[in-house]
Coordinates of C-alpha atoms and ligand atoms in Angstrom, one line a residue:
M1 CA 10.0 -3.8 23.1
P2 CA 7.2 -1.1 22.6
K3 CA 3.8 -2.7 21.8
R4 CA 3.3 -2.6 18.0
R5 CA 0.7 0.0 17.0
T6 CA -2.7 -1.1 15.4
L7 CA -4.5 1.3 13.1
S8 CA -8.2 0.8 13.0
V9 CA -9.7 1.6 9.5
A10 CA -13.2 2.4 8.5
L11 CA -14.1 2.6 4.8
I12 CA -17.1 4.6 3.6
G13 CA -18.4 3.3 0.3
T14 CA -19.2 -0.2 -1.0
K15 CA -19.1 0.2 -4.8
F16 CA -16.1 0.1 -7.3
M17 CA -13.7 2.2 -5.2
G18 CA -15.0 0.6 -2.0
R19 CA -14.0 -2.8 -3.4
A20 CA -10.6 -1.6 -4.7
H21 CA -9.7 0.0 -1.4
S22 CA -10.9 -3.0 0.6
N23 CA -8.6 -5.2 -1.4
A24 CA -5.8 -2.7 -0.8
W25 CA -6.3 -2.5 3.0
R26 CA -6.3 -6.3 3.0
Q27 CA -3.2 -6.8 0.9
A28 CA -0.9 -3.8 2.0
P29 CA 0.1 -5.5 5.3
R30 CA 0.7 -8.8 3.5
F31 CA 3.1 -7.3 0.8
F32 CA 4.6 -4.3 2.5
D33 CA 6.5 -4.3 5.8
L34 CA 4.2 -1.7 7.5
P35 CA 5.1 0.0 10.8
A36 CA 1.7 -0.8 12.2
D37 CA -0.9 -3.5 12.1
I38 CA -4.1 -2.8 10.2
Q39 CA -7.5 -3.6 11.6
M40 CA -10.3 -3.5 9.0
A41 CA -12.9 -2.5 11.6
A42 CA -15.9 -1.3 9.6
I43 CA -17.3 -0.7 6.1
C44 CA -20.1 1.9 5.9
G45 CA -22.9 2.2 3.3
R46 CA -26.5 3.4 3.3
D47 CA -28.0 0.2 1.9
R48 CA -28.1 -2.2 4.8
A49 CA -28.2 -5.5 2.8
E50 CA -25.5 -4.4 0.4
T51 CA -23.3 -3.1 3.2
R52 CA -23.7 -6.3 5.2
R53 CA -22.8 -8.3 2.1
A54 CA -19.8 -6.1 1.5
A55 CA -18.6 -6.5 5.1
K56 CA -18.7 -10.3 4.6
T57 CA -17.2 -10.5 1.1
L58 CA -14.6 -7.8 1.6
D59 CA -13.8 -9.1 5.1
W60 CA -14.6 -6.0 7.3
E61 CA -15.3 -6.7 11.0
R62 CA -18.7 -4.9 11.0
A63 CA -21.2 -3.1 8.7
V64 CA -22.2 0.4 9.6
Y65 CA -25.0 2.3 8.0
N66 CA -24.4 5.9 8.9
W67 CA -21.0 7.6 8.3
K68 CA -21.6 9.8 11.3
A69 CA -21.2 6.8 13.6
I70 CA -17.8 6.1 12.0
V71 CA -16.6 9.7 12.7
A72 CA -18.0 9.5 16.3
D73 CA -16.3 6.2 17.0
P74 CA -13.2 6.9 19.1
T75 CA -11.7 3.5 18.2
I76 CA -11.4 4.4 14.5
D77 CA -8.0 5.9 13.5
I78 CA -8.4 6.2 9.7
V79 CA -11.4 7.1 7.6
D80 CA -11.2 6.1 3.9
I81 CA -13.8 8.0 1.8
C82 CA -15.0 6.1 -1.3
T83 CA -18.3 7.8 -1.8
P84 CA -19.7 9.9 -4.6
N85 CA -18.1 13.4 -4.9
D86 CA -21.0 15.3 -3.2
S87 CA -20.2 13.8 0.2
H88 CA -16.4 14.1 0.2
A89 CA -16.3 17.5 1.9
E90 CA -18.9 16.9 4.6
I91 CA -17.4 13.6 5.7
A92 CA -13.7 14.7 5.5
I93 CA -14.3 17.9 7.5
A94 CA -16.2 16.0 10.2
A95 CA -13.5 13.3 10.2
A96 CA -10.8 15.9 10.5
D97 CA -12.6 17.6 13.4
A98 CA -12.8 14.1 15.1
G99 CA -9.0 13.8 14.7
K100 CA -9.1 11.0 12.1
A101 CA -6.5 10.4 9.4
I102 CA -8.2 10.7 6.1
L103 CA -7.7 9.0 2.7
C104 CA -10.2 10.4 0.1
E105 CA -10.9 9.2 -3.4
K106 CA -10.4 11.6 -6.3
P107 CA -11.4 14.2 -7.2
L108 CA -11.1 15.8 -3.8
A109 CA -14.5 17.5 -4.2
R110 CA -17.1 18.9 -6.6
N111 CA -15.5 22.3 -6.7
V112 CA -12.8 24.6 -5.4
T113 CA -15.0 25.9 -2.5
E114 CA -15.4 22.5 -1.1
A115 CA -11.8 21.5 -1.7
R116 CA -10.5 24.6 0.0
R117 CA -12.7 23.9 3.1
M118 CA -11.3 20.3 3.2
A119 CA -7.7 21.5 2.9
E120 CA -8.3 24.1 5.6
A121 CA -9.8 21.5 7.9
V122 CA -6.9 19.1 7.7
K123 CA -4.4 22.0 8.1
R124 CA -6.3 23.2 11.2
T125 CA -6.6 19.8 12.8
R126 CA -3.1 18.5 11.6
V127 CA -4.5 15.0 10.7
A128 CA -2.7 12.9 8.1
N129 CA -4.5 13.3 4.8
M130 CA -4.1 12.0 1.2
V131 CA -6.1 12.1 -2.1
C132 CA -6.1 8.7 -3.9
F133 CA -4.7 9.6 -7.3
N134 CA -3.6 6.0 -7.6
Y135 CA -1.9 6.2 -11.0
R136 CA 1.1 8.0 -9.5
R137 CA 2.0 4.7 -7.9
V138 CA 1.8 2.5 -11.0
P139 CA 5.4 1.5 -11.1
A140 CA 5.9 2.6 -14.8
I141 CA 4.6 6.1 -13.9
A142 CA 6.6 6.3 -10.7
L143 CA 9.6 5.3 -12.8
A144 CA 8.8 8.1 -15.4
K145 CA 8.8 10.5 -12.5
Q146 CA 12.2 9.3 -11.3
M147 CA 13.7 9.5 -14.8
I148 CA 12.4 13.0 -15.4
A149 CA 13.8 14.1 -12.0
A150 CA 17.1 12.6 -12.9
G151 CA 17.2 14.7 -16.1
E152 CA 17.0 11.6 -18.4
I153 CA 14.7 13.4 -20.9
G154 CA 16.7 16.7 -20.4
D155 CA 16.4 19.7 -18.1
R156 CA 13.5 21.2 -20.1
V157 CA 10.1 19.7 -21.0
Y158 CA 8.5 20.9 -24.2
H159 CA 5.3 18.9 -24.4
F160 CA 3.0 17.0 -22.1
R161 CA 0.1 15.3 -24.0
A162 CA -2.3 13.0 -22.2
R163 CA -5.6 11.3 -23.0
Y164 CA -8.0 9.4 -20.7
A165 CA -10.5 7.6 -22.8
Q166 CA -13.4 5.3 -21.9
D167 CA -16.6 4.2 -23.6
W168 CA -18.9 2.9 -20.8
I169 CA -21.6 5.6 -21.5
A170 CA -21.0 5.9 -25.3
G171 CA -24.6 5.0 -26.1
E172 CA -27.9 6.6 -25.7
K173 CA -29.3 3.6 -23.8
F174 CA -27.0 4.0 -20.8
P175 CA -29.1 5.3 -17.9
M176 CA -28.7 8.3 -15.7
V177 CA -26.1 7.7 -12.9
W178 CA -24.5 10.0 -10.3
R179 CA -21.3 10.6 -12.5
L180 CA -23.6 12.3 -15.0
Q181 CA -25.2 14.8 -12.6
S182 CA -23.3 18.0 -11.7
K183 CA -25.0 18.3 -8.3
V184 CA -23.4 15.0 -7.3
A185 CA -20.2 14.8 -9.4
G186 CA -19.4 18.4 -9.9
S187 CA -18.4 17.8 -13.5
G188 CA -18.4 14.8 -16.0
A189 CA -15.4 13.3 -17.7
L190 CA -13.3 16.3 -16.6
G191 CA -13.5 15.7 -12.8
D192 CA -13.7 11.9 -13.0
I193 CA -11.0 10.9 -15.5
G194 CA -9.6 14.3 -16.5
A195 CA -8.6 14.8 -12.8
H196 CA -6.2 11.8 -13.1
I197 CA -4.3 13.2 -16.1
I198 CA -4.3 16.7 -14.6
D199 CA -2.8 15.3 -11.4
L200 CA -0.2 13.4 -13.5
A201 CA 0.6 16.6 -15.5
R202 CA 1.3 18.4 -12.3
F203 CA 3.2 15.4 -10.8
L204 CA 5.4 14.8 -13.8
V205 CA 5.9 18.3 -15.3
G206 CA 4.8 21.0 -13.0
E207 CA 2.1 23.6 -12.2
I208 CA -0.2 24.8 -14.9
A209 CA -0.3 28.5 -15.8
G210 CA -3.3 28.8 -18.1
V211 CA -5.7 26.8 -20.3
S212 CA -8.2 27.0 -23.2
A213 CA -10.8 24.3 -23.4
V214 CA -13.8 23.0 -25.2
N215 CA -16.3 20.4 -24.0
E216 CA -19.3 18.6 -25.3
T217 CA -22.3 16.6 -23.9
F218 CA -23.1 14.2 -26.7
V219 CA -26.2 12.6 -25.0
K220 CA -28.2 15.4 -23.5
R221 CA -30.7 13.4 -21.5
R222 CA -30.9 9.9 -20.0
L223 CA -33.5 7.7 -18.5
T224 CA -33.7 7.7 -14.7
K225 CA -34.8 4.8 -12.4
N226 CA -38.4 6.1 -12.4
R227 CA -38.5 5.9 -16.2
S228 CA -38.5 9.7 -16.7
Y229 CA -35.8 11.6 -18.6
A230 CA -33.3 13.8 -16.8
K231 CA -30.9 16.3 -18.3
V232 CA -27.2 15.4 -18.5
D233 CA -25.7 18.6 -17.1
V234 CA -22.0 17.6 -17.2
D235 CA -19.4 17.2 -19.9
D236 CA -19.1 13.9 -21.8
A237 CA -15.8 14.9 -23.2
V238 CA -13.3 17.8 -22.8
S239 CA -10.3 18.9 -24.8
V240 CA -7.7 21.3 -23.3
V241 CA -4.7 23.1 -24.6
G242 CA -2.5 25.1 -22.2
K243 CA 0.8 26.1 -20.8
F244 CA 2.8 25.1 -17.7
K245 CA 4.5 27.7 -15.5
N246 CA 7.8 26.3 -16.7
G247 CA 6.9 27.0 -20.4
A248 CA 6.0 23.5 -21.4
M249 CA 2.9 23.0 -23.6
L250 CA -0.2 21.0 -22.4
N251 CA -2.6 19.0 -24.4
L252 CA -5.3 16.9 -22.6
E253 CA -8.4 15.0 -23.7
A254 CA -10.8 13.2 -21.4
T255 CA -13.7 11.3 -23.0
R256 CA -16.2 8.6 -22.2
F257 CA -17.3 8.3 -25.8
A258 CA -14.3 6.6 -27.3
H259 CA -15.7 3.2 -28.4
G260 CA -13.1 0.5 -27.8
R261 CA -11.2 2.4 -25.1
K262 CA -12.3 0.8 -21.9
N263 CA -9.9 2.6 -19.5
Q264 CA -7.1 4.0 -21.5
L265 CA -4.9 6.5 -19.8
S266 CA -1.9 7.4 -22.0
F267 CA 0.6 10.2 -22.1
E268 CA 3.7 11.4 -23.9
I269 CA 6.3 13.8 -22.6
N270 CA 8.9 15.4 -24.9
G271 CA 11.9 16.9 -23.3
S272 CA 15.1 18.5 -24.5
R273 CA 17.1 15.2 -24.4
G274 CA 14.4 12.6 -25.0
S275 CA 10.8 11.4 -24.6
L276 CA 8.7 9.1 -22.5
T277 CA 5.4 7.5 -23.3
F278 CA 3.0 5.4 -21.2
D279 CA -0.3 3.5 -22.0
L280 CA -2.4 2.0 -19.2
E281 CA -3.5 -0.7 -21.6
K282 CA 0.2 -1.8 -21.4
M283 CA 0.7 -0.7 -17.8
N284 CA 3.9 -2.6 -17.1
R285 CA 5.8 -0.8 -19.8
L286 CA 7.4 2.6 -20.2
R287 CA 8.8 3.7 -23.5
F288 CA 11.9 5.9 -23.5
Y289 CA 13.7 7.7 -26.3
D290 CA 17.2 9.1 -25.5
A291 CA 18.3 11.6 -28.1
K292 CA 21.8 11.1 -26.8
D293 CA 21.9 7.4 -27.9
P294 CA 24.3 6.7 -30.8
A295 CA 22.6 7.7 -34.0
H296 CA 22.5 4.1 -35.4
A297 CA 20.8 2.8 -32.3
R298 CA 18.3 5.6 -31.6
G299 CA 14.7 4.6 -31.0
F300 CA 12.0 4.2 -28.3
R301 CA 13.2 1.6 -25.8
D302 CA 10.3 -0.5 -24.4
I303 CA 11.2 -0.8 -20.7
I304 CA 9.4 -3.7 -18.9
V305 CA 9.0 -2.1 -15.5
T306 CA 9.2 -5.3 -13.4
E307 CA 12.7 -5.2 -12.0
P308 CA 13.2 -5.3 -8.2
N309 CA 14.8 -1.8 -8.4
H310 CA 11.8 -0.3 -10.1
P311 CA 9.3 1.5 -7.8
Y312 CA 7.2 -0.9 -5.6
I313 CA 8.2 -4.0 -7.6
K314 CA 10.3 -5.5 -4.8
N315 CA 7.1 -5.8 -2.8
W316 CA 5.5 -7.9 -5.5
W317 CA 6.9 -10.4 -8.0
P318 CA 10.1 -11.5 -9.7
A319 CA 11.2 -9.7 -12.9
G320 CA 8.7 -10.2 -15.8
H321 CA 5.7 -11.2 -13.6
I322 CA 3.5 -8.2 -14.3
I323 CA 1.3 -6.2 -11.9
G324 CA -2.3 -4.9 -12.4
Y325 CA -4.6 -2.0 -11.7
E326 CA -5.3 -3.1 -8.2
H327 CA -1.6 -3.0 -7.2
S328 CA -1.6 0.8 -7.5
F329 CA -4.1 1.1 -4.7
V330 CA -2.1 -1.3 -2.5
D331 CA 1.1 0.8 -3.2
T332 CA -0.9 4.0 -2.4
I333 CA -2.3 2.7 0.9
A334 CA 1.1 1.3 2.0
D335 CA 2.7 4.7 1.4
F336 CA -0.2 6.4 3.3
V337 CA 0.3 4.1 6.3
N338 CA 4.1 4.7 6.3
A339 CA 3.6 8.4 6.2
L340 CA 0.9 8.4 8.8
V341 CA 3.0 6.5 11.4
T342 CA 6.2 8.4 10.6
R343 CA 4.3 11.7 10.6
K344 CA 5.7 12.6 7.2
R345 CA 3.7 14.5 4.6
I346 CA 2.5 12.3 1.8
Q347 CA 1.7 13.4 -1.8
P348 CA -0.9 14.0 -3.1
D349 CA -2.3 15.5 0.1
F350 CA -5.4 17.7 0.3
A351 CA -3.4 20.8 -0.4
D352 CA -2.1 19.2 -3.5
G353 CA -5.6 17.9 -4.4
L354 CA -6.9 21.5 -4.1
K355 CA -4.3 22.6 -6.7
T356 CA -5.7 20.0 -9.1
Q357 CA -9.3 21.1 -8.2
R358 CA -8.3 24.7 -9.2
V359 CA -7.2 23.4 -12.6
L360 CA -10.5 21.6 -13.0
D361 CA -12.2 24.8 -12.2
L362 CA -10.0 26.8 -14.6
I363 CA -10.9 24.3 -17.4
Q364 CA -14.6 24.4 -16.6
R365 CA -14.6 28.2 -16.8
A366 CA -12.5 28.2 -20.0
A367 CA -14.9 25.7 -21.7
H368 CA -17.9 27.9 -20.9
Ligands
LIG1 C1 -14.6 6.1 -14.0 O1 -15.4 5.1 -14.4 C2 -13.5 5.5 -13.1 O2 -14.0 4.5 -12.2 C3 -12.8 6.6 -12.3 O3 -13.7 7.1 -11.4 C4 -11.6 6.0 -11.7 O4 -10.9 7.0 -10.9 C5 -10.7 5.4 -12.7 O5 -9.5 4.9 -12.1 C6 -11.4 4.3 -13.5 O6 -12.6 4.8 -14.1

């Protein structure tokens, strides 16, 4: 019996995504029958006290304070990048050159130049690679993909309309943070939350041919840690109209100034035989309208996506016991490990992430 493989993981980043990914690395082997054991070897952060605390609370074997030590460590198989956008390219390219498999948080990079260099590096070194657009693996969204592929809303899509709305900075008092600085983030709502709905547009409908866009920065300056004001040089909100290559129409909005919307990703797809709608605030449900239903019974069905034959659900709970935001990261990491061990391509990989980055760039240029 060949010895079962162990994959040694190092996570770079200790904030929100560092916590979400730590939970996912912990839970994936417990809820998915993975083809390898997972060793949570190291978590890396610049702040020593915070990183030591994260290693303890998130259950990593050791705390490391310089990502270069992770990349140079021959015992590390997988590097998981959960840092702000300005370090994605440097870390990923060094990790690829060191032969590490790479999972990178979205967006792939700040711009197309960086994203292209990352895609080239993983192609050159042939390391397993994936961008963590986690919402593709929310069971209701994965079901939507299956239903579209099976032609259940028809063989033609007319409309894809999506909105990603938050309100965490919708006030002048909120201080300057890295997501509001283009030198770190690359863009504002567009690259942070708009990237998710662009990825879903491409995943569910197809490639985007062209766009028009407008954006706005509602609060032009914010207080920094040293009590001085700094200019907000990214978008607070962006609206996009466009066309897919297959002729479908695109409508997108990404905003962080929608009071009351804490993390609402929603979309509606209208096809030649029916429609699908999804709302992350009701993430276990997918609403489906079948124009072929008998006239007296036509209406949006409210599918509760918790059946064992629904995507990922058999790994979780019995019918009706709903899942949450964190499960999409566990589903993503389980698929990544399976693809890595079986040497299969996994979507979205860096080449796919580069296509989304090109759309972000197209929108940024259209808005200007
Ligand atoms: C923005 O606040 C954010 O954390 C995004 O960066 C994540 O990708 C999204 O899932 C939740 O909101």
